Each structure stands twice: as C-alpha cells, then as structure tokens.
Short mmCIF file of C-alpha atoms in Angstrom, two decimals:
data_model
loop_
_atom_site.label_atom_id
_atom_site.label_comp_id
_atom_site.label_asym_id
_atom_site.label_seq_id
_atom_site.Cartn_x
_atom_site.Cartn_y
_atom_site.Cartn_z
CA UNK A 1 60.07 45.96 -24.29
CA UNK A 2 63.39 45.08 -22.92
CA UNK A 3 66.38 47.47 -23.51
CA UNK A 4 67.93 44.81 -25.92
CA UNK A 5 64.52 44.76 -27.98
CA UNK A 6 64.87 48.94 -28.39
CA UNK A 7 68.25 48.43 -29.61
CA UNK A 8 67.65 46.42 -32.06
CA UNK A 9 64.68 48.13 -33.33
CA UNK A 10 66.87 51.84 -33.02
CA UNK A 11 69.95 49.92 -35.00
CA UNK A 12 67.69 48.45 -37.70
CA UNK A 13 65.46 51.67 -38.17
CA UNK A 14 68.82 53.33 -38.68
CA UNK A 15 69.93 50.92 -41.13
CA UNK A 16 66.81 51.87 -43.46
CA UNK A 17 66.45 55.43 -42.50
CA UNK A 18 68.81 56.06 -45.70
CA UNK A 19 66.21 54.85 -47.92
CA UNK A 20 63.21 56.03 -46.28
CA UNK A 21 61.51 56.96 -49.06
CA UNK A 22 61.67 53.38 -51.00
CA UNK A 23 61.24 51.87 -47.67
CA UNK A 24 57.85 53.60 -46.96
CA UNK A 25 56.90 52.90 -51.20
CA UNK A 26 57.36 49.52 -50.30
CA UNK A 27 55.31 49.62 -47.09
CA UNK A 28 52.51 51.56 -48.81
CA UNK A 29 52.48 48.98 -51.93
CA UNK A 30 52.05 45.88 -49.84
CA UNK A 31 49.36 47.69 -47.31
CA UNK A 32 47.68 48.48 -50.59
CA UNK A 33 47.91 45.06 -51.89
CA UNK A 34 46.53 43.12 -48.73
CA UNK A 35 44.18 45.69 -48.28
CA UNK A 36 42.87 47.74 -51.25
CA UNK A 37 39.70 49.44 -48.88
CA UNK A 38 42.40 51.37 -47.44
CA UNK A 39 43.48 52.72 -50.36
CA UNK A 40 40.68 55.15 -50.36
CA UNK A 41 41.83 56.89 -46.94
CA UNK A 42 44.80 58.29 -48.73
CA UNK A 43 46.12 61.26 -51.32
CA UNK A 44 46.60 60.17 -54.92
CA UNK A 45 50.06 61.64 -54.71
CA UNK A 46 51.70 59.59 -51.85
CA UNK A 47 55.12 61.96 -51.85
CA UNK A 48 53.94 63.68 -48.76
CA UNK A 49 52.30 60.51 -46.81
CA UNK A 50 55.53 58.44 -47.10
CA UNK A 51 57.90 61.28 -45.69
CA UNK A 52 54.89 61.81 -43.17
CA UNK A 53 55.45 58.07 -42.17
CA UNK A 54 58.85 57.76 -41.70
CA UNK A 55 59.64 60.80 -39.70
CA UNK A 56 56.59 59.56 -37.25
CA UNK A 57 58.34 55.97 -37.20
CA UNK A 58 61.62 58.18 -36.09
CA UNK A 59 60.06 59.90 -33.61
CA UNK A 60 58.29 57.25 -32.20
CA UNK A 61 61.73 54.54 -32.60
CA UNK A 62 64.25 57.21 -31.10
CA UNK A 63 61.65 57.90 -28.09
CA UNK A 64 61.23 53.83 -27.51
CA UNK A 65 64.22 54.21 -24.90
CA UNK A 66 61.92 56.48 -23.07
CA UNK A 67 58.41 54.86 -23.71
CA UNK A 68 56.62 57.53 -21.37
CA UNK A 69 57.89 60.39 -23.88
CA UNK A 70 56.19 59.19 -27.10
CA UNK A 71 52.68 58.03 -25.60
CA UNK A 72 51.21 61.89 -25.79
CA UNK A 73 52.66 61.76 -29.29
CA UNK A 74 50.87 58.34 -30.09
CA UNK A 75 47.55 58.68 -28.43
CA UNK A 76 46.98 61.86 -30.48
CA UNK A 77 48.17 59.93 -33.65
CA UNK A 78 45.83 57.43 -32.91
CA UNK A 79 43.15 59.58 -32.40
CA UNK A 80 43.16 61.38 -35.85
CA UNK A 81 43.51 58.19 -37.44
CA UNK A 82 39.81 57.46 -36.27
CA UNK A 83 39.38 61.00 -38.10
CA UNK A 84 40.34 59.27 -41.52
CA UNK A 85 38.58 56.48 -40.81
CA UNK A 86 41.00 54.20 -39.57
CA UNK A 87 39.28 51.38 -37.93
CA UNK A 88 40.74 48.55 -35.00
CA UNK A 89 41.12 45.73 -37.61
CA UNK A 90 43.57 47.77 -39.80
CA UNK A 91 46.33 47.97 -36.93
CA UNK A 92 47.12 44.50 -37.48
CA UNK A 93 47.25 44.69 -41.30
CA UNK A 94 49.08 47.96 -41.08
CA UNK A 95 51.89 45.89 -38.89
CA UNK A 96 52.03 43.12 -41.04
CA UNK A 97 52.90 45.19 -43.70
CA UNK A 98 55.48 47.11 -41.25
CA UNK A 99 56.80 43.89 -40.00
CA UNK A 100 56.64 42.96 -44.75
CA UNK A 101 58.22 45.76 -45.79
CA UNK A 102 61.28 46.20 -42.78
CA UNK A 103 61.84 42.14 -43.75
CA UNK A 104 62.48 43.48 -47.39
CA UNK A 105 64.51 46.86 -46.76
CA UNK A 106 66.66 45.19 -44.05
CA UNK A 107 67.19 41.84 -46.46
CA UNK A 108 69.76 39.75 -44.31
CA UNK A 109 70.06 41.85 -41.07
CA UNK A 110 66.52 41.11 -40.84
CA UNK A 111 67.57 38.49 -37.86
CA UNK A 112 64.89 36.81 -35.64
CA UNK A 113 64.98 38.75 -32.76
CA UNK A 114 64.89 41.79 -35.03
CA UNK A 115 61.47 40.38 -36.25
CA UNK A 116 61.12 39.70 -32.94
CA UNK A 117 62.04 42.86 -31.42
CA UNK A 118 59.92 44.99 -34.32
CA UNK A 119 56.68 42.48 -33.26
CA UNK A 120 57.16 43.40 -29.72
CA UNK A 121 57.13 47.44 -30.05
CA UNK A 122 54.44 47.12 -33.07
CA UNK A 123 52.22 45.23 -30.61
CA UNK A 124 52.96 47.48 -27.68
CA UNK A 125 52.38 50.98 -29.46
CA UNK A 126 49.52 49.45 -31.07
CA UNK A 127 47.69 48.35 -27.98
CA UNK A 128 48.27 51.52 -26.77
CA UNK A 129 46.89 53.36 -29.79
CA UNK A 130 43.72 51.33 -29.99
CA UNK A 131 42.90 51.89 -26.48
CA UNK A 132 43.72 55.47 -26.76
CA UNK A 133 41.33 55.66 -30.11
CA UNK A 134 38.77 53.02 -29.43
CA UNK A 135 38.81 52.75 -25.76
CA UNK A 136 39.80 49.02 -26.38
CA UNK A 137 43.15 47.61 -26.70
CA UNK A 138 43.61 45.37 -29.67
CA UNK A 139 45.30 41.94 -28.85
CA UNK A 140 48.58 42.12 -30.44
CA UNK A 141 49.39 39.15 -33.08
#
C-alpha cells in the first residue's frame, strides 16, 4: 500500500467510526444475504460481534501506517477464524461485503481511489491472513 492509499483508508474509516454500530449492521446484513451458510458461524444476538468488528477494523486501519505492527495481530485473527470454521472462499465474500457496506456508510465520499484504496489493504491483509491460516495466500480480487 502506498502512504496515500493508508490515508485514505484512515480518513474514511474515521468518517464511519461514528456510526460503527449501523455500519457493521449493514456489513453483517449484506454478508448474510450473499452468503446465508455463514450465518450459522455466528451468535443469534449480533450486539457483541458488530462492536467486536469494528474495534478489530480500528486496530488493524490505525496500524496500516505501520504494516509490520498489525501482522501478529492478524495472523492470530486469522487463525481462530479457521476455529469457527471460516474457510479460504469466504475472505473474498467477506470483502465484498466490506468493500458493500463502506460504499453505503461513506455515500458520496465513497471516491474511486477510496474504493480503490479499501481494495488494496482488503487484498493485502487478506493474503496475509489466508497464508497465515491456510498456508496459502488467496489471490486478491
């Protein structure tokens, strides 16, 4: 990632950080919708998973300036995923519906090389996590 693609992804995060909670509702709905099987890897109650989500995606956007930091913190992620039975093939639904529901909280700001910016550390910390979990790195999309 270039240092103009982590500032754009900081700025934006920052810009729906307010409304983390209906930002992560909406995330959750449209992972839910393109993929019902996952459904079944989460609580009934979602109040704790969203919160859960977005301070991980805070962690994991403020450390992007320092991409060394956050790897420790991403390989183990990764690796209890495989726990709930997260599987290769979701990481590229699960960013669609990143890339979905950041498009919808961000409304006009969401710019091109926002999308393009998001795409670009999505792909990155994705690869990362599916090598870290599976031994394989995933292609990003």
């Amino acid at each position: 990632m270039t240092p103009d693609q982590v500032k754009l992804v900081q700025q934006s995060f920052s810009k729906v950080a307010p409304i983390s909670d209906q930002a992560a509702a909406i995330f959750y709905d449209r992972l839910f919708e393109v993929a019902p099987q996952v459904k079944a890897m989460f609580p009934a109650d979602m109040t704790e998973q969203r919160k859960k989500l977005m301070a991980t995606l805070a962690v994991v956007v403020n450390g992007l300036s320092d991409l060394s930091s956050i790897l420790p913190v991403t390989s183990a992620l990764a690796k209890r995923h495989v726990g709930y039975g997260a599987k290769p093939e979701h990481y590229p639904v699960v960013g669609a519906a990143l890339l979905w529901a950041l498009e919808k909280g961000l409304g006009e700001e969401w710019t091109s090389e926002v999308a393009a910016a998001w795409t670009t550390a999505y792909g990155t910390l994705s690869g990362f996590m599916t090598s870290e979990a599976y031994g394989t790195p995933l292609a990003a999309e």
